[in-house]
Amino acid sequence: MKATRPSKHSRRRHGLKAAVLMACTSLALATPAQSLRWNSEAAAAPGTPAHMASSTAVNRNIGYVPPPHSTTPVASGFDVDHFEVLAQALVANQRVPGLAMAIVQDGRVLSARGYGVTDVRGGQPVDAHTVFRLASLSKPFAGTLAGMLVADGALRWDSRITEYMPSLQLSSPGAAQQLTVADVLSHRVGIGRNAFDRDIERNASYASLVQRLSSLPMNCMPGDCYAYQNVAFSLIGDVVFATTGQFYGDSVARRILMPLGMNDASVGLEGLVSSPRWARPHVRAGGGWSPVSPKPTYYRVGPAAGVNASASDMAQWLLAQTGHRPDVLSQSLLSTLHTPVVDTPGEVRGRSWRGQRLGSAGYGMGWRVYDYAGHRMVFHGGAVQGYRGVIAMIPERDIGVAILWNGESNAPSGLLPTILDSAIGMPYQAWLDVGEIPEAMYADGQNPAAGAQSHRANAAPH
């Protein structure tokens, strides 16, 4: 599919917006570190079958940081218990082997739990600290790290990639010299979409594919059109190394994972398999699920697909991305990361929730940005063999959701619009087919979907 080329007027508009945001971000000062108090609470869901349940659940309340912008409470009837039941039903009905979900709202972790098993051949129960491969949910980490370097003054959004990679070549004369950090992070390199992905899957090295970028035809000059990338996106890793002297994964750990308390998270295949608890990838086989070994292929493009994390980690990541960790990520930086700089109209098509809920779509610095039923939504999805995941935030309601699972199925993706619709008060829509839900899965023996009242209060701000 040919990349979408915005109109000249659209390019000028987005260019002006990006320039203003660049100036604001480069002038922003880091917020002094704050002392935060954490409380952990672990418990298994009452009434959940022992072989399917999470062995621990984490509910951490951050030392409260007020929302950075005016927000509206979630709609009445927003019921986290019900969402957890739906997640449990997905694994109980074997729609996926295992699943992890984190929900945050108003600076608090409402749920961070695991469901199902790490391996259908006798694995452990998935819990809040079971690590999953994030696939393309890794891209926001790359955008965030680059933004932190911009805020430090070590980098600019309009820095030319060839300042750090002088040997880089693209096929059109002068194109490589025009390519900027912002172009790479927003998929505006100018080459065809998913360039060299098949080569990555055939075990080609990242370095060899960077050299072959010069052989690809250009759909446009850098900055002028959108086409999603993995190999070209990962040029930002070389920029990080040239800027900091640290390998990309080490920089992510030092600047993001450790400061945010993402203690289970890592970058790379070794980080995944050395985790005390990690979810094996699964593919369909003979009408059921079969575990496979995680492939090293897309780990070779770490900025695009190299991060691993648990539900507990994703809760902390969501808190930071919703503005509740200003000691690590400033609001001016988040505003820049979450602002679209190129239109991606293909995202609004389809028969799923995208086709019915999205009014517009764009891409910022490592994040997709949607109009979700009239509400701005910051989003990314990810998929690699045996793993799937989605992450989304609606800033107006100060809510964030992350869902990870270890099976090649799209079924759990319906959890996301189910939760978001409830948060903004949309009428019920059957996005999620989980089959019959046993009454034993409900803590109070009642089905809230049938009109019963949950024992848990709704998630209105305190």
Tab-separated table of C-alpha atoms in Angstrom:
chain	number	residue	atom	x	y	z
A	1	MET	CA	0.000	0.000	0.000
A	2	LYS	CA	1.394	3.367	-0.973
A	3	ALA	CA	2.131	5.798	1.816
A	4	THR	CA	-0.362	8.594	2.417
A	5	ARG	CA	0.908	12.014	1.333
A	6	PRO	CA	-0.623	14.945	3.243
A	7	SER	CA	-1.589	18.071	1.360
A	8	LYS	CA	0.816	21.022	1.236
A	9	HIS	CA	-1.502	22.904	3.576
A	10	SER	CA	-1.547	19.963	5.992
A	11	ARG	CA	2.263	19.729	5.929
A	12	ARG	CA	2.621	23.430	6.656
A	13	ARG	CA	0.117	23.180	9.509
A	14	HIS	CA	1.793	20.173	11.089
A	15	GLY	CA	5.238	21.659	10.529
A	16	LEU	CA	4.275	24.834	12.366
A	17	LYS	CA	2.743	22.850	15.212
A	18	ALA	CA	5.843	20.693	15.540
A	19	ALA	CA	8.121	23.728	15.470
A	20	VAL	CA	6.211	25.419	18.274
A	21	LEU	CA	6.248	22.259	20.353
A	22	MET	CA	9.958	21.762	19.731
A	23	ALA	CA	10.694	25.212	21.015
A	24	CYS	CA	8.534	24.702	24.103
A	25	THR	CA	10.087	21.338	24.913
A	26	SER	CA	13.670	22.481	24.479
A	27	LEU	CA	13.051	25.293	26.937
A	28	ALA	CA	11.273	23.113	29.503
A	29	LEU	CA	13.097	22.484	32.761
A	30	ALA	CA	12.947	19.117	34.485
A	31	THR	CA	10.756	19.000	37.576
A	32	PRO	CA	12.769	18.328	40.743
A	33	ALA	CA	12.503	14.770	41.972
A	34	GLN	CA	9.775	14.124	44.484
A	35	SER	CA	9.718	11.616	47.304
A	36	LEU	CA	6.921	9.155	46.535
A	37	ARG	CA	5.449	6.609	48.907
A	38	TRP	CA	4.251	3.287	47.523
A	39	ASN	CA	1.833	0.783	49.041
A	40	SER	CA	1.583	-2.738	47.648
A	41	GLU	CA	-1.277	-5.128	48.187
A	42	ALA	CA	-1.348	-8.689	46.880
A	43	ALA	CA	-4.432	-10.898	46.753
A	44	ALA	CA	-5.982	-13.499	44.492
A	45	ALA	CA	-9.448	-12.775	43.118
A	46	PRO	CA	-12.085	-14.446	45.307
A	47	GLY	CA	-13.904	-17.276	43.625
A	48	THR	CA	-11.382	-17.673	40.793
A	49	PRO	CA	-10.310	-21.234	39.930
A	50	ALA	CA	-6.873	-21.821	41.442
A	51	HIS	CA	-5.290	-23.184	38.267
A	52	MET	CA	-6.369	-20.161	36.205
A	53	ALA	CA	-6.067	-17.289	38.658
A	54	SER	CA	-3.358	-14.726	39.108
A	55	SER	CA	-1.151	-15.743	42.021
A	56	THR	CA	-0.795	-12.113	43.015
A	57	ALA	CA	-2.521	-8.866	42.230
A	58	VAL	CA	-0.911	-5.500	42.669
A	59	ASN	CA	-2.809	-2.370	43.651
A	60	ARG	CA	-0.308	0.424	44.162
A	61	ASN	CA	-1.381	3.904	45.113
A	62	ILE	CA	1.173	6.463	44.124
A	63	GLY	CA	1.894	9.254	46.586
A	64	TYR	CA	-0.777	11.364	44.966
A	65	VAL	CA	0.272	13.822	42.257
A	66	PRO	CA	-2.645	16.009	41.073
A	67	PRO	CA	-3.615	15.709	37.407
A	68	PRO	CA	-1.600	18.089	35.238
A	69	HIS	CA	-4.658	19.303	33.367
A	70	SER	CA	-8.395	19.641	33.848
A	71	THR	CA	-10.060	16.247	33.729
A	72	THR	CA	-13.572	14.851	33.861
A	73	PRO	CA	-14.448	11.930	36.163
A	74	VAL	CA	-15.121	8.594	34.515
A	75	ALA	CA	-18.782	7.891	33.840
A	76	SER	CA	-20.931	6.333	36.539
A	77	GLY	CA	-21.014	2.554	36.329
A	78	PHE	CA	-17.313	2.284	35.450
A	79	ASP	CA	-16.690	-1.066	37.143
A	80	VAL	CA	-13.163	-2.451	37.362
A	81	ASP	CA	-14.435	-5.699	38.897
A	82	HIS	CA	-16.424	-6.369	35.737
A	83	PHE	CA	-13.415	-5.761	33.498
A	84	GLU	CA	-11.389	-8.210	35.580
A	85	VAL	CA	-14.141	-10.800	35.203
A	86	LEU	CA	-14.097	-10.336	31.444
A	87	ALA	CA	-10.325	-10.801	31.412
A	88	GLN	CA	-10.677	-13.955	33.496
A	89	ALA	CA	-13.340	-15.289	31.148
A	90	LEU	CA	-10.992	-14.928	28.180
A	91	VAL	CA	-8.505	-17.355	29.715
A	92	ALA	CA	-11.122	-19.620	31.312
A	93	ASN	CA	-12.674	-20.138	27.887
A	94	GLN	CA	-9.193	-20.669	26.399
A	95	ARG	CA	-9.469	-17.712	24.043
A	96	VAL	CA	-5.854	-17.040	25.050
A	97	PRO	CA	-3.470	-18.955	27.351
A	98	GLY	CA	-2.555	-15.986	29.537
A	99	LEU	CA	-3.245	-12.288	29.864
A	100	ALA	CA	-2.084	-9.320	31.923
A	101	MET	CA	-4.042	-6.094	32.356
A	102	ALA	CA	-3.348	-2.760	34.028
A	103	ILE	CA	-5.868	0.041	34.544
A	104	VAL	CA	-4.957	3.407	36.048
A	105	GLN	CA	-7.145	6.425	36.639
A	106	ASP	CA	-6.622	9.762	38.353
A	107	GLY	CA	-3.060	8.842	39.309
A	108	ARG	CA	-3.997	5.548	40.978
A	109	VAL	CA	-3.584	1.922	39.960
A	110	LEU	CA	-7.064	0.430	39.908
A	111	SER	CA	-5.964	-2.978	38.664
A	112	ALA	CA	-2.686	-4.675	37.733
A	113	ARG	CA	-3.209	-8.405	37.469
A	114	GLY	CA	-2.496	-11.571	35.567
A	115	TYR	CA	-4.904	-14.225	34.303
A	116	GLY	CA	-4.388	-17.709	32.889
A	117	VAL	CA	-1.039	-19.449	32.540
A	118	THR	CA	2.436	-18.728	31.221
A	119	ASP	CA	2.538	-22.032	29.315
A	120	VAL	CA	-0.339	-24.389	28.495
A	121	ARG	CA	2.014	-27.336	29.067
A	122	GLY	CA	2.178	-26.910	32.804
A	123	GLY	CA	3.333	-23.336	33.243
A	124	GLN	CA	2.831	-21.033	36.203
A	125	PRO	CA	-0.220	-18.830	36.724
A	126	VAL	CA	0.245	-15.394	35.189
A	127	ASP	CA	0.502	-12.755	37.907
A	128	ALA	CA	1.163	-9.028	38.137
A	129	HIS	CA	4.903	-9.598	37.719
A	130	THR	CA	4.826	-12.058	34.802
A	131	VAL	CA	6.770	-10.539	31.923
A	132	PHE	CA	5.390	-10.339	28.381
A	133	ARG	CA	7.038	-9.218	25.171
A	134	LEU	CA	5.673	-5.782	24.195
A	135	ALA	CA	6.438	-5.893	20.446
A	136	SER	CA	5.532	-2.478	18.989
A	137	LEU	CA	4.330	-1.182	22.352
A	138	SER	CA	8.096	-0.584	22.616
A	139	LYS	CA	7.948	2.360	20.211
A	140	PRO	CA	6.618	4.852	22.791
A	141	PHE	CA	9.677	4.083	24.941
A	142	ALA	CA	11.905	5.150	22.045
A	143	GLY	CA	9.963	8.363	21.531
A	144	THR	CA	10.018	9.110	25.241
A	145	LEU	CA	13.763	8.501	25.573
A	146	ALA	CA	14.479	10.761	22.601
A	147	GLY	CA	12.239	13.415	24.137
A	148	MET	CA	14.135	13.220	27.409
A	149	LEU	CA	17.366	13.838	25.518
A	150	VAL	CA	15.722	16.813	23.803
A	151	ALA	CA	14.679	18.170	27.195
A	152	ASP	CA	18.292	17.701	28.371
A	153	GLY	CA	19.515	19.786	25.449
A	154	ALA	CA	21.557	16.850	24.135
A	155	LEU	CA	19.373	16.411	21.049
A	156	ARG	CA	16.820	18.328	18.968
A	157	TRP	CA	13.694	17.049	17.261
A	158	ASP	CA	15.054	18.591	14.056
A	159	SER	CA	18.525	17.092	14.485
A	160	ARG	CA	19.614	15.423	11.249
A	161	ILE	CA	20.187	11.691	11.514
A	162	THR	CA	23.356	12.013	9.439
A	163	GLU	CA	24.881	14.138	12.208
A	164	TYR	CA	25.081	10.853	14.146
A	165	MET	CA	25.218	8.380	11.230
A	166	PRO	CA	27.277	10.102	8.517
A	167	SER	CA	27.309	7.000	6.296
A	168	LEU	CA	23.494	6.719	6.096
A	169	GLN	CA	22.195	6.819	2.538
A	170	LEU	CA	18.718	6.912	0.980
A	171	SER	CA	18.011	6.546	-2.717
A	172	SER	CA	16.860	10.106	-3.459
A	173	PRO	CA	19.642	12.723	-3.601
A	174	GLY	CA	19.830	14.693	-0.367
A	175	ALA	CA	17.115	12.624	1.352
A	176	ALA	CA	19.351	11.132	4.037
A	177	GLN	CA	20.727	14.576	4.894
A	178	GLN	CA	17.152	15.869	5.274
A	179	LEU	CA	15.944	13.067	7.597
A	180	THR	CA	15.393	14.244	11.197
A	181	VAL	CA	14.848	12.629	14.579
A	182	ALA	CA	11.174	13.658	14.451
A	183	ASP	CA	10.770	12.130	10.985
A	184	VAL	CA	12.104	8.774	12.182
A	185	LEU	CA	9.921	8.680	15.308
A	186	SER	CA	6.757	9.589	13.370
A	187	HIS	CA	7.389	7.195	10.452
A	188	ARG	CA	7.989	9.948	7.899
A	189	VAL	CA	11.196	8.507	6.451
A	190	GLY	CA	9.743	8.444	2.925
A	191	ILE	CA	10.239	4.745	2.106
A	192	GLY	CA	7.516	2.108	1.696
A	193	ARG	CA	5.777	0.753	4.793
A	194	ASN	CA	7.318	-2.056	6.851
A	195	ALA	CA	10.460	-1.924	4.748
A	196	PHE	CA	12.689	-4.997	5.276
A	197	ASP	CA	10.384	-6.593	7.871
A	198	ARG	CA	10.467	-9.872	5.958
A	199	ASP	CA	14.252	-9.741	5.980
A	200	ILE	CA	14.234	-9.247	9.757
A	201	GLU	CA	11.979	-12.305	10.020
A	202	ARG	CA	14.550	-14.239	7.963
A	203	ASN	CA	17.232	-13.388	10.540
A	204	ALA	CA	18.938	-10.571	8.636
A	205	SER	CA	21.001	-8.311	10.830
A	206	TYR	CA	19.901	-4.771	11.569
A	207	ALA	CA	23.248	-3.336	10.428
A	208	SER	CA	23.012	-5.002	7.007
A	209	LEU	CA	19.494	-3.670	6.483
A	210	VAL	CA	20.500	-0.125	7.395
A	211	GLN	CA	23.088	-0.311	4.627
A	212	ARG	CA	20.402	-1.506	2.202
A	213	LEU	CA	18.092	1.452	2.916
A	214	SER	CA	19.885	3.184	0.048
A	215	SER	CA	18.398	0.655	-2.386
A	216	LEU	CA	14.751	1.375	-1.558
A	217	PRO	CA	12.639	3.636	-3.781
A	218	MET	CA	11.342	6.774	-2.069
A	219	ASN	CA	7.603	7.497	-1.963
A	220	CYS	CA	8.347	11.051	-0.861
A	221	MET	CA	11.089	13.120	0.684
A	222	PRO	CA	11.541	12.724	4.460
A	223	GLY	CA	8.882	14.513	6.460
A	224	ASP	CA	6.338	14.585	3.632
A	225	CYS	CA	4.438	11.297	4.008
A	226	TYR	CA	3.713	8.488	6.466
A	227	ALA	CA	4.611	4.793	6.200
A	228	TYR	CA	5.008	2.581	9.280
A	229	GLN	CA	8.516	1.219	9.891
A	230	ASN	CA	10.477	-1.099	12.174
A	231	VAL	CA	13.984	-1.094	10.720
A	232	ALA	CA	14.076	2.614	9.847
A	233	PHE	CA	12.375	3.537	13.138
A	234	SER	CA	15.261	1.851	14.951
A	235	LEU	CA	17.742	4.381	13.599
A	236	ILE	CA	16.866	6.272	16.771
A	237	GLY	CA	18.855	3.648	18.695
A	238	ASP	CA	22.008	4.641	16.811
A	239	VAL	CA	21.266	8.295	17.565
A	240	VAL	CA	20.894	7.503	21.276
A	241	PHE	CA	24.232	5.672	21.292
A	242	ALA	CA	26.005	8.487	19.462
A	243	THR	CA	24.487	11.052	21.839
A	244	THR	CA	24.956	9.277	25.165
A	245	GLY	CA	27.705	6.707	24.605
A	246	GLN	CA	25.317	4.062	25.989
A	247	PHE	CA	23.633	1.237	24.157
A	248	TYR	CA	19.937	1.866	23.564
A	249	GLY	CA	18.697	-0.775	26.025
A	250	ASP	CA	20.966	0.518	28.774
A	251	SER	CA	19.688	4.060	28.232
A	252	VAL	CA	16.061	2.925	28.404
A	253	ALA	CA	16.751	1.085	31.656
A	254	ARG	CA	18.658	3.985	33.221
A	255	ARG	CA	16.368	6.819	32.153
A	256	ILE	CA	12.919	5.153	32.175
A	257	LEU	CA	12.619	1.677	33.675
A	258	MET	CA	14.543	2.207	36.920
A	259	PRO	CA	13.259	5.721	37.763
A	260	LEU	CA	9.650	4.625	37.219
A	261	GLY	CA	9.983	1.472	39.317
A	262	MET	CA	9.372	-0.817	36.347
A	263	ASN	CA	11.273	-3.516	38.183
A	264	ASP	CA	10.246	-6.476	36.012
A	265	ALA	CA	10.909	-4.725	32.706
A	266	SER	CA	13.893	-5.209	30.412
A	267	VAL	CA	15.080	-4.748	26.840
A	268	GLY	CA	16.069	-7.708	24.676
A	269	LEU	CA	15.563	-11.460	24.457
A	270	GLU	CA	17.971	-12.199	27.300
A	271	GLY	CA	15.979	-9.900	29.555
A	272	LEU	CA	12.779	-11.813	28.752
A	273	VAL	CA	14.034	-15.363	29.266
A	274	SER	CA	16.034	-14.505	32.389
A	275	SER	CA	12.935	-13.101	34.117
A	276	PRO	CA	11.791	-15.115	37.156
A	277	ARG	CA	8.327	-15.332	35.568
A	278	TRP	CA	7.694	-14.847	31.859
A	279	ALA	CA	4.862	-15.784	29.543
A	280	ARG	CA	5.757	-18.149	26.707
A	281	PRO	CA	4.434	-17.223	23.257
A	282	HIS	CA	1.719	-19.474	21.824
A	283	VAL	CA	0.433	-20.230	18.347
A	284	ARG	CA	-2.648	-22.127	17.227
A	285	ALA	CA	-2.102	-25.855	16.687
A	286	GLY	CA	-4.641	-28.638	16.248
A	287	GLY	CA	-7.552	-26.615	17.583
A	288	GLY	CA	-5.646	-25.578	20.701
A	289	TRP	CA	-2.583	-23.673	21.798
A	290	SER	CA	1.030	-24.691	21.398
A	291	PRO	CA	3.923	-22.873	23.127
A	292	VAL	CA	6.889	-21.872	20.972
A	293	SER	CA	10.282	-20.372	21.690
A	294	PRO	CA	10.448	-16.577	21.435
A	295	LYS	CA	12.236	-15.519	18.273
A	296	PRO	CA	15.221	-13.169	18.451
A	297	THR	CA	14.326	-11.549	15.128
A	298	TYR	CA	12.502	-8.347	16.110
A	299	TYR	CA	14.653	-7.944	19.196
A	300	ARG	CA	17.318	-6.917	16.661
A	301	VAL	CA	15.348	-3.691	16.161
A	302	GLY	CA	15.159	-2.829	19.843
A	303	PRO	CA	13.625	0.684	19.599
A	304	ALA	CA	10.813	-0.722	17.470
A	305	ALA	CA	10.104	-3.942	19.371
A	306	GLY	CA	12.601	-4.711	22.127
A	307	VAL	CA	10.939	-4.001	25.491
A	308	ASN	CA	9.497	-6.611	27.885
A	309	ALA	CA	7.227	-5.750	30.824
A	310	SER	CA	4.634	-7.000	33.312
A	311	ALA	CA	1.226	-5.676	34.332
A	312	SER	CA	2.856	-4.019	37.323
A	313	ASP	CA	5.370	-2.305	35.028
A	314	MET	CA	2.700	-1.152	32.602
A	315	ALA	CA	0.741	0.402	35.450
A	316	GLN	CA	3.758	2.548	36.338
A	317	TRP	CA	4.329	3.395	32.664
A	318	LEU	CA	0.697	4.505	32.346
A	319	LEU	CA	0.943	6.660	35.465
A	320	ALA	CA	3.974	8.388	33.998
A	321	GLN	CA	2.409	8.858	30.573
A	322	THR	CA	-0.767	10.306	32.119
A	323	GLY	CA	1.306	12.978	33.849
A	324	HIS	CA	1.568	11.620	37.393
A	325	ARG	CA	5.347	11.224	37.449
A	326	PRO	CA	6.549	14.769	36.694
A	327	ASP	CA	9.820	13.944	38.455
A	328	VAL	CA	10.616	11.706	35.446
A	329	LEU	CA	8.460	12.962	32.546
A	330	SER	CA	7.449	16.619	32.368
A	331	GLN	CA	4.047	17.676	31.109
A	332	SER	CA	5.615	19.695	28.300
A	333	LEU	CA	7.428	16.582	27.102
A	334	LEU	CA	4.254	14.478	27.247
A	335	SER	CA	2.347	17.115	25.295
A	336	THR	CA	4.939	16.920	22.540
A	337	LEU	CA	5.010	13.116	22.440
A	338	HIS	CA	1.216	12.899	22.318
A	339	THR	CA	0.679	15.483	19.558
A	340	PRO	CA	0.147	14.051	16.050
A	341	VAL	CA	2.458	15.404	13.359
A	342	VAL	CA	1.192	13.342	10.414
A	343	ASP	CA	-2.254	12.035	9.448
A	344	THR	CA	-2.831	8.263	9.242
A	345	PRO	CA	-6.362	8.005	7.804
A	346	GLY	CA	-6.099	4.275	7.138
A	347	GLU	CA	-6.477	3.669	10.876
A	348	VAL	CA	-10.132	4.740	10.915
A	349	ARG	CA	-11.292	2.006	8.562
A	350	GLY	CA	-12.543	-1.473	9.378
A	351	ARG	CA	-15.427	-3.265	11.039
A	352	SER	CA	-13.876	-3.346	14.508
A	353	TRP	CA	-13.976	-0.574	17.105
A	354	ARG	CA	-11.592	1.460	14.947
A	355	GLY	CA	-14.151	1.801	12.167
A	356	GLN	CA	-16.984	2.623	14.550
A	357	ARG	CA	-15.246	4.799	17.146
A	358	LEU	CA	-12.408	6.648	15.396
A	359	GLY	CA	-13.084	9.994	13.793
A	360	SER	CA	-9.475	10.780	12.893
A	361	ALA	CA	-6.020	9.291	13.334
A	362	GLY	CA	-2.443	10.523	13.382
A	363	TYR	CA	1.034	9.658	14.630
A	364	GLY	CA	3.178	11.622	17.066
A	365	MET	CA	6.561	10.747	18.544
A	366	GLY	CA	6.208	6.990	19.001
A	367	TRP	CA	2.468	7.192	19.762
A	368	ARG	CA	-0.677	6.959	17.674
A	369	VAL	CA	-3.241	9.663	18.458
A	370	TYR	CA	-6.929	9.108	17.709
A	371	ASP	CA	-10.240	10.879	17.988
A	372	TYR	CA	-12.153	8.186	19.895
A	373	ALA	CA	-15.856	9.087	19.843
A	374	GLY	CA	-14.962	12.753	20.274
A	375	HIS	CA	-12.248	12.158	22.892
A	376	ARG	CA	-8.511	12.311	22.257
A	377	MET	CA	-6.942	8.883	22.700
A	378	VAL	CA	-3.208	8.127	22.796
A	379	PHE	CA	-2.634	4.562	21.654
A	380	HIS	CA	-0.318	1.880	20.368
A	381	GLY	CA	-0.747	-1.755	19.436
A	382	GLY	CA	1.820	-4.487	19.061
A	383	ALA	CA	2.143	-8.013	17.677
A	384	VAL	CA	4.975	-10.460	17.170
A	385	GLN	CA	4.907	-14.258	17.009
A	386	GLY	CA	2.909	-15.517	19.978
A	387	TYR	CA	2.384	-12.126	21.658
A	388	ARG	CA	-0.146	-9.334	21.290
A	389	GLY	CA	-0.803	-6.121	23.215
A	390	VAL	CA	-2.580	-2.753	23.273
A	391	ILE	CA	-2.115	0.376	25.357
A	392	ALA	CA	-4.340	3.468	25.412
A	393	MET	CA	-4.988	6.641	27.386
A	394	ILE	CA	-7.815	9.161	27.313
A	395	PRO	CA	-6.301	12.296	28.892
A	396	GLU	CA	-9.662	14.001	29.410
A	397	ARG	CA	-10.706	11.204	31.787
A	398	ASP	CA	-7.153	10.706	33.095
A	399	ILE	CA	-7.417	6.992	32.380
A	400	GLY	CA	-4.925	4.508	30.980
A	401	VAL	CA	-5.274	0.835	30.035
A	402	ALA	CA	-2.696	-1.759	28.965
A	403	ILE	CA	-3.518	-5.329	27.968
A	404	LEU	CA	-0.904	-7.973	27.083
A	405	TRP	CA	-1.458	-11.603	26.094
A	406	ASN	CA	0.587	-14.596	24.963
A	407	GLY	CA	-1.425	-16.065	22.099
A	408	GLU	CA	-1.999	-15.203	18.448
A	409	SER	CA	-5.615	-14.122	18.881
A	410	ASN	CA	-7.355	-10.778	18.481
A	411	ALA	CA	-10.065	-11.686	21.005
A	412	PRO	CA	-8.651	-9.733	23.988
A	413	SER	CA	-8.397	-6.527	21.947
A	414	GLY	CA	-12.138	-6.064	22.496
A	415	LEU	CA	-11.424	-5.452	26.185
A	416	LEU	CA	-9.942	-2.067	25.336
A	417	PRO	CA	-12.992	-0.406	23.742
A	418	THR	CA	-15.199	-2.069	26.373
A	419	ILE	CA	-13.247	-0.282	29.124
A	420	LEU	CA	-12.946	3.018	27.258
A	421	ASP	CA	-16.629	3.097	26.323
A	422	SER	CA	-17.511	2.613	29.972
A	423	ALA	CA	-15.145	5.400	31.033
A	424	ILE	CA	-16.688	7.976	28.698
A	425	GLY	CA	-20.289	6.804	29.129
A	426	MET	CA	-20.922	5.290	25.691
A	427	PRO	CA	-23.840	2.860	25.314
A	428	TYR	CA	-22.938	-0.802	25.702
A	429	GLN	CA	-21.461	-2.426	22.593
A	430	ALA	CA	-20.564	-6.105	22.327
A	431	TRP	CA	-16.899	-5.640	21.428
A	432	LEU	CA	-15.858	-8.722	23.351
A	433	ASP	CA	-17.128	-12.264	22.843
A	434	VAL	CA	-16.082	-14.230	25.908
A	435	GLY	CA	-18.816	-16.846	25.799
A	436	GLU	CA	-20.714	-17.858	28.928
A	437	ILE	CA	-19.247	-16.460	32.134
A	438	PRO	CA	-19.543	-18.817	35.136
A	439	GLU	CA	-21.127	-17.175	38.157
A	440	ALA	CA	-18.210	-18.416	40.290
A	441	MET	CA	-16.000	-15.847	38.623
A	442	TYR	CA	-17.833	-13.011	40.358
A	443	ALA	CA	-16.613	-12.135	43.810
A	444	ASP	CA	-20.146	-11.645	45.095
A	445	GLY	CA	-21.744	-14.437	43.059
A	446	GLN	CA	-23.607	-11.957	40.873
A	447	ASN	CA	-23.188	-10.906	37.266
A	448	PRO	CA	-22.872	-7.144	36.900
A	449	ALA	CA	-23.531	-7.459	33.175
A	450	ALA	CA	-26.998	-8.721	34.113
A	451	GLY	CA	-27.714	-5.696	36.279
A	452	ALA	CA	-26.210	-6.716	39.626
A	453	GLN	CA	-24.274	-4.166	41.651
A	454	SER	CA	-20.569	-4.778	42.054
A	455	HIS	CA	-19.095	-4.715	45.546
A	456	ARG	CA	-16.393	-2.318	44.326
A	457	ALA	CA	-17.013	1.407	44.156
A	458	ASN	CA	-16.637	3.070	40.793
A	459	ALA	CA	-13.414	4.776	39.922
A	460	ALA	CA	-14.446	8.384	40.312
A	461	PRO	CA	-11.588	10.647	41.459
A	462	HIS	CA	-11.046	10.891	45.196
